[in-house]
Amino acid sequence: MQEWNPVRNVDCVPRKESTLTGKDWFSRFLCAFAVSFVVLCMVHLFRGRQLVLSVSYGLVWGLLTASLFTVIGYTKYRRCRACVTRPPSGGSPAES
């Protein structure tokens, strides 16, 4: 029996039912942007900053945060990280 190595078993193909479309990634981006924008803007408003500065800070850093969140998620999706967490036989890595 061949020993399971997580480094060599990363070339799996995502299952058909787990395929994410562009609309799914865009909705994830929008959700991350909305949450980060609101949180960052409110923090600056509570600190006593002006509304215009708070909104511009929230827009810039919210856009950066949402972009990184989406790109990292897409990269992990393309690498098929779910296949790395368990060996091809279906058992846990500790059982090997």
XYZ file of N, CA and C in Angstrom:
288
model
N 0.841 -1.184 0.000
C 0.000 0.000 0.000
C 0.886 1.247 0.000
N 0.574 2.163 -0.893
C 1.364 3.380 -1.010
C 1.015 4.337 0.121
N 2.031 4.938 0.713
C 1.812 5.871 1.817
C 1.252 7.180 1.273
N 0.332 7.752 2.030
C -0.311 8.988 1.608
C 0.590 10.176 1.905
N 0.829 10.996 0.907
C 1.657 12.182 1.060
C 0.845 13.381 0.591
N 0.515 14.331 1.485
C -0.323 15.465 1.085
C 0.322 16.366 0.056
N 1.642 16.352 -0.054
C 2.318 17.206 -1.022
C 2.145 16.659 -2.437
N 2.181 15.360 -2.600
C 2.051 14.762 -3.930
C 0.608 14.646 -4.388
N -0.356 14.700 -3.478
C -1.751 14.463 -3.841
C -2.553 15.754 -3.977
N -1.962 16.817 -4.507
C -2.658 18.082 -4.649
C -3.215 18.314 -6.052
N -3.046 17.374 -6.962
C -3.475 17.575 -8.337
C -4.860 16.999 -8.610
N -5.744 17.011 -7.638
C -7.083 16.465 -7.844
C -7.957 17.481 -8.582
N -9.035 17.016 -9.133
C -9.964 17.855 -9.874
C -11.180 18.113 -8.995
N -11.644 19.376 -8.892
C -12.836 19.644 -8.081
C -14.046 18.880 -8.606
N -14.903 18.466 -7.698
C -16.117 17.747 -8.105
C -17.047 18.671 -8.871
N -17.863 18.093 -9.727
C -18.764 18.885 -10.556
C -19.756 19.673 -9.713
N -20.275 19.075 -8.631
C -21.279 19.764 -7.821
C -20.686 20.909 -6.998
N -19.361 20.989 -6.877
C -18.749 22.069 -6.103
C -18.182 23.172 -6.997
N -18.573 23.207 -8.267
C -18.090 24.220 -9.182
C -18.709 25.571 -8.839
N -17.866 26.575 -8.680
C -18.332 27.924 -8.383
C -18.243 28.770 -9.649
N -19.277 29.548 -9.901
C -19.324 30.397 -11.090
C -18.786 31.781 -10.771
N -18.672 32.594 -11.798
C -18.233 33.976 -11.611
C -19.192 34.765 -10.739
N -20.478 34.438 -10.838
C -21.478 35.116 -10.020
C -21.259 34.810 -8.532
N -20.878 33.575 -8.230
C -20.603 33.196 -6.844
C -19.414 33.972 -6.289
N -18.352 34.087 -7.091
C -17.165 34.814 -6.627
C -17.455 36.295 -6.486
N -18.277 36.851 -7.388
C -18.637 38.260 -7.295
C -19.491 38.527 -6.065
N -20.406 37.609 -5.746
C -21.232 37.797 -4.546
C -20.383 37.689 -3.283
N -19.383 36.814 -3.279
C -18.458 36.739 -2.138
C -17.677 38.039 -1.997
N -17.232 38.582 -3.136
C -16.512 39.854 -3.106
C -17.391 40.957 -2.548
N -18.619 41.046 -3.029
C -19.517 42.097 -2.554
C -19.832 41.964 -1.064
N -20.025 40.747 -0.608
C -20.303 40.525 0.812
C -19.096 40.931 1.660
N -17.904 40.525 1.254
C -16.696 40.890 1.999
C -16.475 42.398 1.967
N -16.742 43.015 0.819
C -16.573 44.464 0.701
C -17.563 45.201 1.597
N -18.812 44.772 1.590
C -19.825 45.447 2.402
C -19.496 45.363 3.890
N -19.120 44.190 4.349
C -18.808 44.015 5.770
C -17.580 44.833 6.153
N -16.514 44.734 5.370
C -15.291 45.464 5.724
C -15.497 46.976 5.614
N -16.250 47.431 4.623
C -16.521 48.863 4.488
C -17.270 49.391 5.703
N -18.327 48.702 6.097
C -19.135 49.162 7.232
C -18.313 49.178 8.518
N -17.571 48.113 8.758
C -16.776 48.036 9.989
C -15.710 49.132 10.018
N -14.955 49.281 8.942
C -13.895 50.285 8.915
C -14.442 51.704 8.983
N -15.527 51.952 8.301
C -16.133 53.286 8.321
C -16.662 53.615 9.717
N -17.319 52.673 10.360
C -17.858 52.920 11.702
C -16.742 53.131 12.722
N -15.667 52.392 12.607
C -14.545 52.572 13.538
C -13.987 53.983 13.414
N -13.830 54.452 12.193
C -13.308 55.806 12.020
C -14.295 56.867 12.487
N -15.575 56.625 12.285
C -16.566 57.584 12.782
C -16.575 57.620 14.302
N -16.449 56.484 14.934
C -16.426 56.436 16.400
C -15.156 57.072 16.966
N -14.104 57.113 16.183
C -12.864 57.763 16.612
C -12.945 59.282 16.481
N -14.009 59.778 15.873
C -14.193 61.211 15.745
C -13.706 61.795 14.441
N -13.429 60.958 13.451
C -12.992 61.461 12.148
C -14.197 62.036 11.385
N -13.906 62.821 10.377
C -14.968 63.388 9.544
C -15.595 62.300 8.683
N -16.842 62.529 8.266
C -17.581 61.539 7.479
C -16.886 61.251 6.145
N -16.412 62.295 5.471
C -15.768 62.108 4.166
C -14.504 61.269 4.300
N -13.702 61.530 5.318
C -12.478 60.753 5.522
C -12.799 59.311 5.906
N -13.833 59.128 6.722
C -14.221 57.774 7.123
C -14.701 56.958 5.935
N -15.502 57.573 5.079
C -16.024 56.863 3.910
C -14.896 56.539 2.927
N -13.994 57.487 2.688
C -12.904 57.214 1.754
C -11.968 56.137 2.304
N -11.712 56.155 3.606
C -10.880 55.119 4.227
C -11.570 53.763 4.097
N -12.877 53.726 4.361
C -13.630 52.476 4.243
C -13.655 51.946 2.819
N -13.779 52.841 1.845
C -13.798 52.417 0.441
C -12.459 51.827 0.009
N -11.379 52.514 0.318
C -10.063 52.052 -0.125
C -9.689 50.741 0.553
N -9.753 50.714 1.874
C -9.340 49.512 2.586
C -10.360 48.388 2.472
N -11.628 48.724 2.301
C -12.635 47.701 2.055
C -12.422 47.025 0.707
N -12.076 47.814 -0.299
C -11.783 47.259 -1.623
C -10.554 46.353 -1.572
N -9.513 46.799 -0.883
C -8.307 45.993 -0.754
C -8.588 44.693 0.008
N -9.317 44.793 1.109
C -9.639 43.612 1.915
C -10.477 42.614 1.135
N -11.515 43.093 0.461
C -12.384 42.203 -0.303
C -11.644 41.575 -1.476
N -10.755 42.327 -2.103
C -9.970 41.770 -3.212
C -9.059 40.649 -2.729
N -8.357 40.880 -1.628
C -7.489 39.840 -1.090
C -8.288 38.614 -0.657
N -9.418 38.835 -0.006
C -10.264 37.728 0.424
C -10.699 36.876 -0.762
N -11.117 37.529 -1.842
C -11.604 36.808 -3.011
C -10.469 36.099 -3.745
N -9.339 36.749 -3.908
C -8.207 36.141 -4.620
C -7.666 34.940 -3.839
N -7.533 35.069 -2.533
C -7.044 33.948 -1.727
C -8.033 32.789 -1.753
N -9.313 33.096 -1.658
C -10.322 32.035 -1.733
C -10.321 31.333 -3.075
N -10.180 32.091 -4.158
C -10.139 31.494 -5.488
C -8.886 30.635 -5.673
N -7.758 31.100 -5.149
C -6.517 30.328 -5.247
C -6.642 29.014 -4.503
N -7.203 29.048 -3.316
C -7.402 27.810 -2.559
C -8.385 26.889 -3.275
N -9.416 27.458 -3.868
C -10.386 26.654 -4.611
C -9.733 25.974 -5.808
N -8.884 26.705 -6.532
C -8.225 26.140 -7.701
C -7.231 25.043 -7.336
N -6.654 25.132 -6.166
C -5.718 24.104 -5.711
C -6.435 22.888 -5.154
N -7.722 22.978 -4.963
C -8.536 21.873 -4.452
C -8.052 21.447 -3.062
N -8.100 22.369 -2.126
C -7.599 22.128 -0.788
C -8.358 21.020 -0.067
N -9.595 20.755 -0.433
C -10.363 19.703 0.234
C -9.725 18.339 0.013
N -9.070 18.153 -1.125
C -8.422 16.866 -1.407
C -7.167 16.670 -0.568
N -6.574 17.733 -0.073
C -5.356 17.637 0.716
C -5.672 17.222 2.149
N -6.882 17.506 2.622
C -7.211 17.242 4.019
C -7.457 15.778 4.312
N -7.683 14.962 3.305
C -7.888 13.528 3.550
C -7.240 12.728 2.420
N -6.793 11.523 2.711
C -6.151 10.710 1.678
C -7.167 10.204 0.662
N -6.723 9.770 -0.525
C -7.621 9.307 -1.567
C -8.483 8.121 -1.145
N -8.022 7.329 -0.183
C -8.801 6.150 0.224
C -10.002 6.510 1.077
N -10.102 7.747 1.550
C -11.241 8.182 2.343
C -10.978 8.158 3.841
N -9.882 7.567 4.263
C -9.550 7.528 5.669
C -8.828 8.785 6.098
N -8.525 8.884 7.364
C -7.809 10.061 7.847
C -6.304 9.850 7.690
N -5.535 10.935 7.630
C -4.087 10.782 7.493
C -3.446 10.041 8.653
N -4.055 10.091 9.828
C -3.508 9.410 10.994
C -3.614 7.886 10.870
N -4.583 7.405 10.062
C -4.785 5.961 9.907
C -3.750 5.337 8.996
N -3.067 6.122 8.170
C -2.105 5.579 7.212
C -0.898 4.999 7.900
